[in-house]
Amino acid sequence: MLSIKNLHACVEEKQILNGLNLEIKAGEVHAIMGPNGSGKSTLSQVLAGNEAFDVTKGEVTFNGDNLLDLATEERAREGIFLAFQYPVEIPGVSNLQFLRTSVNAMRKHHGIEEMNAAEFMKLAKEVSKQVDLDPAFLKRGVNEGFSGGEKKRNEVMQALLLQPKLAILDETDSGLDIDALKVVADGVNALRAPDRSILMITHYQRLLDHIVPDYVHVLSEGKIIKSGGPELALELEAKGYGWLGIEDQVAANHE
Amino acid sequence: MATTDEEVRELIKREYEHGFVTEIESDTFEPGLNEDVIRRLSDLKQEPEFMLEWRLKAYRRWLEMEEPEWAHVDYPQVKFDDISYYSAPKRPEDMPQSLDEVDPELLKTYEKLGIPLHERAKLAGVAVDAVFDSVSVATTFKEPLEKAGVIFCPISEALQKHPELVKKYLGSVVPVADNYYAALNSAVFSDGSFVYIPKGVRCPLELSTYFRINAANTGQFERTLIIADAGSYVSYLEGCTAPMRDENQLHAAVVELVLLDDAQIKYSTVQNWYPGDETGKGGIYNFVTKRAACIGKNSKVSWTQVETGSAITWKYPSCILRGDNSVGEFYSVALTHNYQQADTGTKMIHIGKNTSSTVISKGISAGRSSNAYRGLVKFNPGAEGARNFTQCDSLLIGDRCGAHTFPYIESKNKSAIVEHEATTSKVSDEQMFLCRQRGIEPEQAVSMIVNGFCKEVFKELPMEFAVEAGKLLEVSLEGSVG
């Protein structure tokens, strides 16, 4: 599904990714862990096509196509979904309108008839219940005045609505209490399917108790330095990043 | 509606044969302005004597005045002697005969706005449909209005049929020498709309210039006078969301609204005159004076405007809140793109006790345009318990445009309360990335974000107008991304 070879990327001339390699097959769930500043979020932004990041070397193919040739919106329509770490507000634009515009853009691209307002309302209400969001939130502005937890649940809800081929979750667990984490994890687990891959980016192991990945990778200084199964995350949790010779100042300060 | 093309053509022929036979020789004045021109204009329109005197007074005052330069706009001086001050409606043979003869770019825009085919033809000035529309519309709309006692006609007709009403109120809100362009308009206005709503009547229809016969070719100096008698209500829609074909560069209109006790007027405008091309060439200069006088107690006036057209907009729909407890509202969306310049806002003059006003202004700048909000809130010594709330938001698209805010507050009454909020924001890269990551085209994303920004104003517009205004923003913003 996704193949990343020797990926180098920078932002504002600062090199962040330094030769990253990763293969994700259909149906697999991968977790990328690493300290702050290791390049986790950069990887997700580069895959989704944020133009603030420059790819300087390497290649990325998605279902055989050169992903780096596609514009952001084209990647989205081909099935790449990014759940944002810090979803931005769009004042005055209702969630309902935003989501319907998005769903219809995808449908149009795939030659499926667009949904009318009534049909979409019904679907959106159902899906919002899945992530424990009051359907009234559909009428509010996009992320406007949402709590941290509501924003994250909203992101997962969008993944459920759009049914992507590859869902990238950028620290979807951060800032959630344990109940909200459970709801978000249930939503992500509902996404798991043989034809869908999931790439989870996280700082902490606790998310992986709820969403058990097939593979865990450790990212440091823009490269994957160790890969393994779910047990790698537990080992990391027990021994800390220092175990792999990585300095994790932020984590050290927090813990 | 079963009229065939042939019948319609027949009808046009008849209309113009009768209407303009004697005027063929003199149906457009040679350029230039002097007292003789005004006399000829007034004579041609068979105006009462007082009207000619009024025009001449305005002209003499205008000669002594200077063109204002305080607005935040920049344009070459207007050559008033190059303008022709009277031009009769075009004869059908001078108009495009079918849509095939109309600029395809214009037609493309109409299509995007979803305007029905026969309306497109009317807007583009195609001869047949212009008349076709008027005939069908006239019969549908005239009857219920007449029944309710509402007068809705060209102001030239009102001068013939209701001179006492016109004489009493014309210039009572915007005096002849109010400002440079109002004085010019008073001297030379060619036509416009007149509305009178009798006591206690709720106008059964939303009145619209778009539906009125003779709406086309009222010329560049349009004059509108609306009088809402005690306890009456009217909603008036001005303009049209499609770009109007127009050869005049300078537009200097005057709109006066008069409200007696407990009367209410809702005045909505969508202005989409030709804005000039993307290099800033051409486009309309829109210098308009709009003012409402709430002379009666408990009266209420709302100005709602969506301004996306014109190369230069210079417009401050204002409210004089004289009657106790009267209410003034101003809701505005002004969008500028490419090289457009807008200096727009409102004046809220609180004179009566417990008067209140609300100002919501949304300015959107894209391209290399400049967009200024200029507003005055004034409390006179007698405005006991008066209050104002002003919210003034600017949205920038790209980094080559400008937004400016010039609020003026004058309070001579200690009990008056005034609140002013202002924000400036940008369509951010993060917002664009979020939309595009969800598969939405960049242009659609911008238009959605801008529509969200304008929501508070759009909800004040009559329903169909609001839908069209949203589409209009989309069309006006084309090419603003990338």
XYZ file of C-alpha atoms in Angstrom:
737
model
C 0.000 0.000 0.000
C 2.579 2.563 1.142
C 6.269 2.379 0.433
C 8.695 5.036 1.691
C 12.303 4.880 0.515
C 15.176 7.014 1.761
C 12.910 9.976 2.506
C 14.603 13.285 3.271
C 12.537 16.365 4.104
C 13.079 19.773 5.575
C 11.057 22.727 6.794
C 12.402 26.269 6.501
C 15.764 24.797 5.504
C 15.957 22.734 8.672
C 16.547 19.075 7.825
C 14.090 16.869 9.725
C 13.775 13.537 7.921
C 17.104 11.890 7.090
C 16.596 8.776 5.016
C 13.426 7.230 6.366
C 12.340 3.799 5.067
C 8.955 2.214 5.764
C 6.701 -0.387 4.124
C 3.031 -0.650 5.077
C 0.847 -3.382 3.591
C -2.937 -3.393 3.338
C -4.669 -4.208 6.627
C -1.626 -3.503 8.780
C -1.484 -1.192 11.769
C 1.879 0.481 12.355
C 2.892 2.655 15.289
C 5.692 5.177 15.119
C 7.127 6.237 18.449
C 9.864 8.629 19.242
C 10.773 11.617 21.334
C 9.671 15.130 20.467
C 11.635 16.555 17.586
C 12.423 13.143 16.107
C 10.347 13.906 12.981
C 7.097 12.018 13.729
C 4.747 14.848 12.865
C 6.879 15.884 9.904
C 6.415 12.412 8.463
C 2.633 12.698 8.710
C 2.609 16.210 7.216
C 4.876 15.179 4.332
C 2.710 12.164 3.510
C -0.442 14.310 3.531
C 1.235 16.904 1.302
C 1.660 19.972 3.496
C 3.429 22.447 1.224
C 5.342 23.990 4.118
C 7.603 20.909 3.989
C 10.079 20.228 1.205
C 11.012 16.713 0.172
C 14.678 16.899 -0.792
C 15.353 13.253 -1.570
C 13.738 9.839 -1.680
C 10.480 8.417 -2.963
C 7.036 7.523 -1.710
C 4.628 5.290 -3.600
C 1.013 4.738 -2.640
C -0.711 1.798 -4.306
C 1.923 1.990 -7.031
C 1.529 5.748 -7.750
C 4.185 8.323 -7.026
C 2.564 10.064 -4.083
C 4.891 13.057 -4.167
C 3.540 14.040 -7.596
C 0.027 14.497 -6.258
C -1.454 17.700 -4.801
C -2.731 17.593 -1.233
C -6.389 17.269 -2.225
C -5.582 14.555 -4.790
C -3.817 12.489 -2.140
C -6.862 12.883 0.086
C -9.184 11.686 -2.659
C -6.922 8.709 -3.334
C -7.535 7.688 0.271
C -4.898 9.297 2.493
C -6.394 10.705 5.663
C -4.577 12.674 8.332
C -6.071 13.077 11.789
C -4.506 16.329 12.914
C -2.658 16.755 16.169
C -3.919 20.349 16.483
C -7.058 20.677 14.332
C -7.537 24.281 13.259
C -10.798 26.256 13.664
C -12.821 27.534 10.716
C -15.204 30.079 12.253
C -18.725 30.296 10.867
C -18.450 27.145 8.733
C -20.608 24.449 10.276
C -19.196 20.995 10.791
C -22.064 19.632 8.786
C -21.291 21.814 5.796
C -17.576 21.141 6.012
C -18.006 17.384 6.277
C -20.543 17.184 3.496
C -18.323 19.240 1.200
C -15.482 16.870 1.990
C -17.483 13.671 1.532
C -18.950 14.946 -1.736
C -15.525 15.975 -3.058
C -14.396 12.372 -2.531
C -17.551 10.912 -4.038
C -17.333 13.158 -7.060
C -13.748 12.070 -7.614
C -14.797 8.435 -7.569
C -17.781 9.001 -9.833
C -20.324 8.363 -7.082
C -23.425 10.522 -6.828
C -23.099 13.355 -4.305
C -25.156 13.197 -1.115
C -27.908 15.706 -0.475
C -28.212 17.514 2.835
C -30.853 15.184 4.281
C -29.002 11.971 3.407
C -25.796 13.328 4.769
C -27.377 14.547 7.995
C -28.597 11.007 8.693
C -25.187 9.467 8.055
C -23.351 12.125 10.073
C -25.645 11.649 13.060
C -24.989 7.923 13.094
C -21.247 8.301 12.869
C -21.092 11.035 15.488
C -22.704 8.652 17.969
C -19.932 6.168 17.296
C -17.418 8.547 18.839
C -19.820 9.723 21.530
C -20.329 13.224 20.118
C -23.691 14.922 20.617
C -25.179 15.397 17.102
C -25.771 19.043 18.074
C -22.063 19.558 17.527
C -22.655 19.141 13.769
C -24.213 22.600 13.727
C -21.277 24.271 15.423
C -18.384 25.871 13.546
C -15.521 23.555 12.545
C -13.496 22.976 15.741
C -14.857 26.293 17.018
C -14.765 26.299 20.808
C -14.217 22.527 20.872
C -12.429 21.062 23.871
C -9.210 19.163 23.174
C -11.071 15.864 23.489
C -13.886 16.966 21.182
C -11.382 17.981 18.528
C -9.719 14.554 18.615
C -13.034 12.712 18.512
C -14.074 14.922 15.614
C -10.942 13.858 13.727
C -11.687 10.179 14.291
C -15.279 10.741 13.275
C -14.071 12.203 9.981
C -11.945 9.116 9.363
C -15.033 6.963 9.938
C -17.040 9.109 7.516
C -14.434 9.194 4.786
C -13.342 5.540 5.031
C -9.768 6.171 3.827
C -7.307 3.569 2.574
C -4.549 4.872 4.812
C -5.377 6.689 8.032
C -2.517 8.601 9.633
C -3.220 9.492 13.247
C -0.911 12.204 14.532
C -0.820 12.002 18.329
C -4.539 11.424 18.440
C -4.087 10.308 22.060
C -2.436 13.462 23.359
C -4.412 15.500 25.859
C -7.120 12.870 26.357
C -8.305 11.554 29.694
C -8.692 7.815 30.016
C -12.404 7.720 29.104
C -11.932 9.853 26.022
C -8.912 7.741 25.069
C -11.113 4.661 25.189
C -13.725 6.262 22.913
C -11.085 7.365 20.424
C -9.448 3.915 20.481
C -12.807 2.226 19.861
C -13.303 4.490 16.883
C -9.878 3.648 15.490
C -10.408 -0.061 16.055
C -13.665 0.223 14.121
C -11.588 1.496 11.210
C -9.439 -1.635 11.091
C -10.146 -3.569 7.920
C -8.259 -5.902 5.583
C -8.083 -3.240 2.866
C -7.201 -0.333 5.146
C -3.898 0.533 6.787
C -3.343 2.670 9.848
C -0.243 4.624 10.789
C -0.314 5.823 14.381
C 2.094 8.418 15.619
C 2.446 8.617 19.350
C 4.757 9.696 22.080
C 3.413 7.333 24.693
C 2.759 3.671 24.894
C -0.658 3.892 26.590
C -2.581 4.286 23.310
C -1.116 0.982 22.178
C -2.812 -0.813 25.083
C -6.099 0.009 23.369
C -5.079 -0.193 19.741
C -2.636 -3.042 19.410
C -0.377 -2.459 16.408
C 1.153 -5.096 14.161
C 4.459 -3.245 14.058
C 6.184 -0.645 16.191
C 8.969 1.618 14.895
C 11.202 3.946 16.841
C 12.082 7.212 15.141
C 15.145 9.226 16.067
C 16.681 12.152 14.240
C 14.551 11.563 11.178
C 15.307 7.857 10.762
C 13.771 4.627 11.974
C 16.381 3.141 14.277
C 14.507 0.099 15.536
C 11.441 -1.890 14.474
C 9.577 -4.724 16.141
C 6.216 -6.052 17.253
C 3.917 -4.669 19.995
C 6.381 -5.843 22.642
C 8.853 -3.164 21.511
C 6.514 -0.479 22.786
C 6.300 -2.145 26.184
C 10.035 -2.456 26.385
C 10.392 1.202 25.489
C 7.872 2.130 28.141
C 9.797 0.186 30.771
C 13.299 1.281 29.823
C 12.732 4.749 28.374
C 14.148 6.152 25.153
C 17.566 6.291 26.803
C 17.682 2.533 26.371
C 18.172 3.056 22.657
C 20.712 5.790 23.251
C 18.195 8.554 22.458
C 18.113 11.693 24.473
C 14.514 12.648 25.188
C 14.695 15.911 27.024
C 11.029 16.739 26.852
C 9.991 13.347 28.164
C 12.631 13.552 30.874
C 11.254 16.883 32.005
C 7.715 15.566 32.090
C 8.282 12.305 33.821
C -46.540 33.256 -20.456
C -47.576 31.697 -23.752
C -46.280 34.676 -25.660
C -44.402 33.706 -28.780
C -41.221 35.403 -29.891
C -43.044 37.014 -32.716
C -45.657 38.564 -30.485
C -42.942 39.899 -28.265
C -41.114 41.470 -31.172
C -44.310 43.030 -32.291
C -44.798 44.436 -28.837
C -41.343 45.969 -28.681
C -41.880 47.689 -31.947
C -45.101 49.162 -30.711
C -43.682 50.335 -27.409
C -40.820 52.226 -28.901
C -42.819 53.632 -31.788
C -45.114 55.265 -29.325
C -42.670 56.241 -26.686
C -39.840 57.811 -28.548
C -41.074 59.107 -31.849
C -40.642 62.730 -30.937
C -37.380 62.284 -29.155
C -35.343 60.402 -31.705
C -33.391 63.488 -32.672
C -32.403 64.404 -29.145
C -32.252 61.151 -27.242
C -28.684 61.562 -26.058
C -27.256 64.881 -24.906
C -23.841 65.980 -26.037
C -21.290 65.680 -23.211
C -20.944 68.516 -20.747
C -22.815 70.112 -17.867
C -24.309 73.590 -17.516
C -27.646 75.125 -16.506
C -29.042 74.670 -19.995
C -28.430 70.953 -19.857
C -30.345 70.765 -16.587
C -33.207 72.806 -18.006
C -33.409 70.542 -21.048
C -33.331 67.450 -18.842
C -36.099 68.734 -16.616
C -38.127 69.848 -19.600
C -37.723 66.527 -21.372
C -39.047 64.768 -18.278
C -41.903 67.291 -18.022
C -41.084 67.942 -14.417
C -42.991 70.370 -12.199
C -41.417 73.799 -11.803
C -40.226 73.192 -8.237
C -38.100 70.308 -9.455
C -36.183 72.439 -11.915
C -35.530 75.033 -9.221
C -34.335 72.292 -6.913
C -31.977 70.902 -9.522
C -30.548 74.323 -10.346
C -29.982 75.084 -6.675
C -28.098 71.803 -6.340
C -26.047 72.536 -9.434
C -25.038 75.993 -8.198
C -23.997 74.565 -4.863
C -22.069 71.780 -6.610
C -20.053 74.320 -8.600
C -18.799 75.783 -5.318
C -17.865 72.423 -3.832
C -14.679 70.408 -4.116
C -14.288 66.739 -4.834
C -13.609 64.956 -1.531
C -10.175 63.442 -1.087
C -10.381 62.021 2.414
C -11.407 58.501 1.399
C -8.763 55.779 1.359
C -8.998 55.361 -2.413
C -6.908 56.482 -5.317
C -8.163 57.194 -8.846
C -7.621 59.661 -11.667
C -9.838 62.746 -11.570
C -13.280 62.353 -13.087
C -13.811 64.614 -16.091
C -17.372 65.791 -15.561
C -17.500 67.572 -18.914
C -16.889 64.303 -20.759
C -20.103 62.782 -19.436
C -23.419 62.932 -21.233
C -26.139 63.726 -18.702
C -29.081 62.248 -20.514
C -29.439 59.194 -22.628
C -32.759 57.655 -23.579
C -33.092 53.896 -23.305
C -31.484 52.112 -26.202
C -33.650 51.148 -29.121
C -34.006 47.407 -29.658
C -32.010 47.512 -32.883
C -29.020 48.926 -30.977
C -29.069 46.182 -28.395
C -27.601 42.711 -28.831
C -30.206 40.676 -30.691
C -29.406 37.339 -29.089
C -27.137 35.793 -26.499
C -24.697 34.866 -29.290
C -23.721 38.526 -29.520
C -22.880 38.833 -25.836
C -19.398 38.555 -24.316
C -18.881 34.835 -23.565
C -17.042 35.665 -20.307
C -20.130 37.429 -19.012
C -22.297 34.474 -19.965
C -19.944 32.062 -18.206
C -20.376 34.037 -14.995
C -24.162 33.948 -15.300
C -24.006 30.226 -15.765
C -21.888 29.791 -12.625
C -24.356 31.879 -10.667
C -27.151 29.616 -11.850
C -29.174 32.407 -13.421
C -32.029 31.181 -15.642
C -31.552 31.651 -19.361
C -34.114 34.394 -19.944
C -32.751 36.383 -16.996
C -29.239 36.089 -18.397
C -30.469 37.687 -21.589
C -32.088 40.507 -19.674
C -28.931 41.217 -17.699
C -26.828 41.184 -20.819
C -29.221 43.660 -22.367
C -30.630 41.437 -25.089
C -33.527 43.285 -26.645
C -36.312 40.713 -26.801
C -36.190 39.313 -23.322
C -35.875 42.651 -21.601
C -39.354 43.522 -22.685
C -40.614 39.989 -22.408
C -39.707 39.999 -18.722
C -41.210 43.339 -17.941
C -44.516 42.460 -19.481
C -44.911 39.241 -17.557
C -43.632 40.692 -14.326
C -45.731 43.818 -14.453
C -49.011 41.965 -14.428
C -47.962 39.621 -11.622
C -46.683 42.287 -9.295
C -48.708 45.408 -9.881
C -52.044 44.130 -8.687
C -51.336 43.179 -5.063
C -49.373 46.393 -4.580
C -52.161 48.584 -5.872
C -54.630 46.758 -3.700
C -52.544 47.524 -0.618
C -52.202 51.157 -1.638
C -48.450 50.878 -2.087
C -46.930 53.273 -4.590
C -43.952 51.748 -6.390
C -42.913 53.516 -9.567
C -40.098 55.358 -11.299
C -39.373 58.617 -9.524
C -40.053 60.516 -12.753
C -43.558 59.082 -12.746
C -43.983 59.975 -9.059
C -43.098 63.577 -9.885
C -46.069 63.629 -12.263
C -48.557 61.702 -10.175
C -47.577 62.457 -6.581
C -45.630 65.733 -6.696
C -46.704 66.722 -3.170
C -45.071 63.588 -1.657
C -41.885 64.003 -3.634
C -41.687 67.709 -2.841
C -42.151 67.071 0.852
C -39.507 64.384 1.257
C -36.967 64.667 -1.572
C -33.783 66.092 -0.095
C -35.187 65.914 3.438
C -32.676 63.195 4.371
C -29.818 63.988 2.018
C -29.895 67.782 1.458
C -28.910 68.995 -2.007
C -25.492 70.166 -0.867
C -24.806 67.283 1.513
C -21.671 66.270 -0.326
C -20.065 66.660 -3.708
C -21.608 63.635 -5.390
C -25.005 64.037 -3.745
C -25.119 67.606 -5.075
C -24.222 66.386 -8.556
C -26.877 63.687 -8.343
C -29.488 66.211 -7.182
C -28.731 68.386 -10.173
C -28.785 65.731 -12.861
C -30.449 62.523 -11.631
C -32.161 60.832 -14.507
C -34.463 58.385 -12.769
C -34.780 55.880 -9.970
C -37.397 54.359 -7.716
C -40.100 55.878 -5.600
C -41.870 53.929 -2.881
C -44.625 55.010 -0.523
C -46.086 52.600 2.001
C -49.297 53.945 3.542
C -50.060 54.002 7.257
C -50.269 50.630 8.904
C -49.598 48.688 5.700
C -47.241 45.763 5.588
C -46.058 45.682 1.979
C -47.304 42.343 0.583
C -44.189 41.782 -1.551
C -40.488 42.277 -1.213
C -39.935 45.183 -3.567
C -37.052 44.893 -5.952
C -35.598 47.203 -8.568
C -34.801 44.055 -10.461
C -38.476 43.468 -11.104
C -39.464 46.979 -11.920
C -40.118 47.999 -15.492
C -37.676 50.665 -16.620
C -35.142 49.379 -14.150
C -32.594 49.197 -16.943
C -31.035 52.403 -18.202
C -31.949 54.509 -15.206
C -28.478 55.762 -15.798
C -25.540 56.561 -13.691
C -27.267 59.107 -11.445
C -29.991 57.092 -9.828
C -32.265 58.552 -7.187
C -34.323 56.484 -4.796
C -36.835 57.744 -2.260
C -38.703 55.425 0.087
C -41.265 56.676 2.574
C -42.640 54.341 5.203
C -45.622 55.957 6.832
C -46.595 55.296 10.458
C -46.729 51.634 11.395
C -45.828 50.348 7.941
C -43.235 47.797 6.858
C -41.329 47.190 3.652
C -38.421 45.050 2.550
C -36.627 46.481 -0.448
C -34.023 44.625 -2.501
C -31.670 46.583 -4.628
C -29.475 45.254 -7.356
C -28.803 41.860 -8.568
C -26.104 39.311 -8.031
C -24.974 39.107 -11.639
C -22.519 41.609 -13.066
C -24.498 44.203 -14.957
C -23.503 45.220 -18.399
C -22.884 48.933 -18.132
C -21.015 51.501 -20.156
C -20.965 54.278 -17.582
C -17.891 54.564 -15.452
C -19.103 56.980 -12.784
C -22.095 56.072 -10.658
C -23.294 58.620 -8.144
C -26.580 57.471 -6.689
C -28.558 58.854 -3.780
C -30.954 56.811 -1.671
C -33.178 58.433 0.937
C -35.338 56.528 3.388
C -37.912 58.218 5.581
C -39.479 56.401 8.514
C -42.393 57.733 10.522
C -43.610 56.410 13.896
C -43.303 52.636 14.318
C -42.326 52.165 10.681
C -39.779 49.622 9.554
C -37.638 49.437 6.425
C -35.296 46.622 5.547
C -33.075 47.659 2.673
C -30.834 44.988 1.125
C -28.275 45.590 -1.564
C -26.163 43.279 -3.615
C -23.800 45.336 -5.693
C -21.795 43.616 -8.381
C -20.954 46.256 -10.941
C -18.029 45.590 -13.241
C -14.896 45.627 -11.037
C -12.310 46.084 -13.793
C -9.992 43.393 -15.089
C -7.234 41.626 -13.145
C -4.734 44.341 -14.040
C -6.994 47.033 -12.596
C -8.132 48.424 -15.924
C -11.676 49.736 -16.197
C -14.436 49.219 -13.707
C -17.154 51.359 -12.167
C -16.619 54.187 -9.680
C -19.452 53.725 -7.238
C -19.871 56.911 -5.172
C -23.133 56.541 -3.361
C -24.942 58.455 -0.630
C -27.466 56.377 1.272
C -29.172 57.623 4.359
C -32.218 56.826 6.441
C -34.020 59.237 8.725
C -35.910 57.598 11.558
C -38.001 60.659 12.245
C -40.763 58.727 13.999
C -40.484 57.121 17.404
C -39.963 53.352 17.603
C -39.001 53.186 13.945
C -36.389 50.755 12.730
C -34.165 50.676 9.694
C -31.759 47.930 8.569
C -29.195 48.323 5.855
C -27.757 45.045 4.636
C -25.227 45.198 1.867
C -23.047 42.780 -0.031
C -20.562 44.726 -2.090
C -18.331 42.751 -4.416
C -18.257 44.829 -7.579
C -16.983 48.225 -8.752
C -13.393 49.353 -9.132
C -13.946 51.916 -6.392
C -16.673 51.854 -3.781
C -17.338 54.879 -1.640
C -20.454 54.309 0.351
C -21.736 54.845 3.900
C -25.383 53.881 4.370
C -26.293 55.853 7.468
C -29.037 56.191 10.033
C -30.256 59.360 11.659
C -31.993 58.152 14.790
C -34.152 61.135 15.631
C -37.277 59.463 16.971
C -37.094 58.166 20.539
C -36.434 54.410 20.754
C -35.584 54.229 17.075
C -33.193 51.516 15.906
C -30.556 51.537 13.193
C -28.745 48.494 11.872
C -25.939 48.095 9.367
C -24.780 44.691 8.175
C -22.117 44.728 5.533
C -19.922 42.397 3.534
C -17.426 44.167 1.299
C -15.143 42.047 -0.812
C -12.289 43.435 -2.884
C -10.042 41.512 -5.257
C -7.350 42.314 -7.835
C -7.019 46.136 -7.803
C -10.419 47.018 -6.356
C -10.654 49.690 -3.679
C -13.435 50.038 -1.151
C -13.954 52.671 1.510
C -17.247 51.808 3.098
C -19.014 51.846 6.433
C -21.817 53.701 8.134
C -22.814 56.644 10.262
C -25.099 56.171 13.246
C -26.323 59.527 14.506
C -28.137 59.164 17.821
C -30.412 62.129 18.517
C -33.490 60.675 20.232
C -33.686 59.045 23.650
C -33.000 55.329 24.009
C -32.001 54.995 20.395
C -29.854 51.996 19.591
C -27.687 50.906 16.716
C -25.792 47.814 15.627
C -22.965 47.708 13.114
C -21.564 44.428 11.809
C -18.988 44.901 9.096
C -17.052 42.170 7.340
C -14.306 43.247 4.988
C -12.533 40.714 2.789
C -9.445 41.646 0.818
C -7.764 39.517 -1.816
C -5.271 40.121 -4.614
C -3.757 43.618 -4.435
C -6.944 45.261 -3.273
C -7.552 47.740 -0.507
C -10.541 47.555 1.804
C -11.354 50.160 4.436
C -14.094 50.368 7.037
C -14.982 53.929 7.997
C -17.678 54.443 10.581
C -19.024 57.216 12.751
C -21.043 56.684 15.907
C -22.319 59.944 17.312
C -24.395 60.631 20.412
C -25.987 64.075 20.591
C -26.565 65.684 24.026
C -30.227 64.610 24.005
C -29.509 60.936 23.249
C -30.240 59.814 26.793
C -29.789 56.047 27.247
C -28.610 55.494 23.683
C -26.329 52.633 22.808
C -24.270 51.265 19.972
C -22.528 48.001 19.308
C -19.969 47.850 16.516
C -18.141 44.783 15.316
C -15.727 45.200 12.533
C -13.841 42.195 11.163
C -11.314 42.015 8.359
C -10.166 38.922 6.541
C -7.077 38.902 4.359
C -6.411 36.451 1.540
C -2.796 36.459 0.422
C -0.173 38.983 1.484
C -0.465 41.794 -1.068
C -3.816 43.232 -0.021
C -4.704 45.725 2.677
C -7.403 46.177 5.312
C -7.959 49.397 7.228
C -10.351 50.482 9.947
C -11.248 54.100 10.682
C -13.761 54.213 13.522
C -14.914 57.610 14.807
C -16.847 57.858 18.055
C -18.278 61.145 19.338
C -20.286 61.101 22.518
C -21.888 64.192 24.017
C -24.115 62.291 26.391
C -22.725 60.616 29.497
C -25.423 57.949 29.663
C -24.656 56.628 26.166
C -23.004 53.240 25.889
C -20.767 52.301 23.016
C -18.996 49.029 22.352
C -16.491 48.527 19.588
C -14.869 45.236 18.617
C -12.457 44.793 15.758
C -10.484 41.815 14.490
C -8.187 41.119 11.585
C -7.498 37.582 10.473
C -6.085 35.719 7.521
C -7.239 32.685 5.631
C -4.445 30.677 7.178
C -2.270 28.034 5.551
C -3.444 25.654 8.288
C -7.101 26.167 7.382
C -6.322 25.623 3.728
C -4.315 22.496 4.506
C -7.147 21.080 6.614
C -9.672 21.627 3.809
C -7.418 20.256 1.100
C -6.494 17.250 3.232
C -10.205 16.506 3.267
C -10.270 16.494 -0.539
C -11.697 19.993 -1.023
C -10.466 22.090 -3.979
C -8.453 25.145 -2.867
C -10.881 27.620 -4.469
C -13.854 25.911 -2.905
C -12.032 25.982 0.431
C -11.436 29.734 0.248
C -15.018 30.371 -0.683
C -16.246 28.191 2.192
C -13.990 29.963 4.697
C -15.074 33.386 3.427
C -18.740 32.397 3.554
C -18.278 31.300 7.143
C -16.682 34.636 7.935
C -19.694 36.459 6.478
C -22.340 34.291 8.108
C -23.604 36.934 10.558
C -24.372 39.276 7.685
C -25.787 36.697 5.266
C -28.368 35.603 7.797
C -29.819 39.134 7.628
C -30.449 38.849 3.895
C -33.730 37.576 2.461
C -33.389 33.837 1.829
C -32.901 33.707 -1.964
C -30.573 36.678 -1.794
C -28.428 34.928 0.808
C -27.983 31.863 -1.376
C -27.057 34.003 -4.356
C -24.707 36.142 -2.280
C -22.808 33.003 -1.273
C -22.433 31.965 -4.894
C -21.418 35.490 -5.819
C -18.534 35.442 -3.349
C -17.342 32.218 -4.927
C -17.332 33.749 -8.400
C -15.771 37.010 -7.182
C -12.951 35.141 -5.478
C -11.949 33.187 -8.553
C -8.220 33.311 -9.084
C -7.523 34.427 -5.510
C -5.662 31.197 -4.674
C -2.112 30.364 -5.678
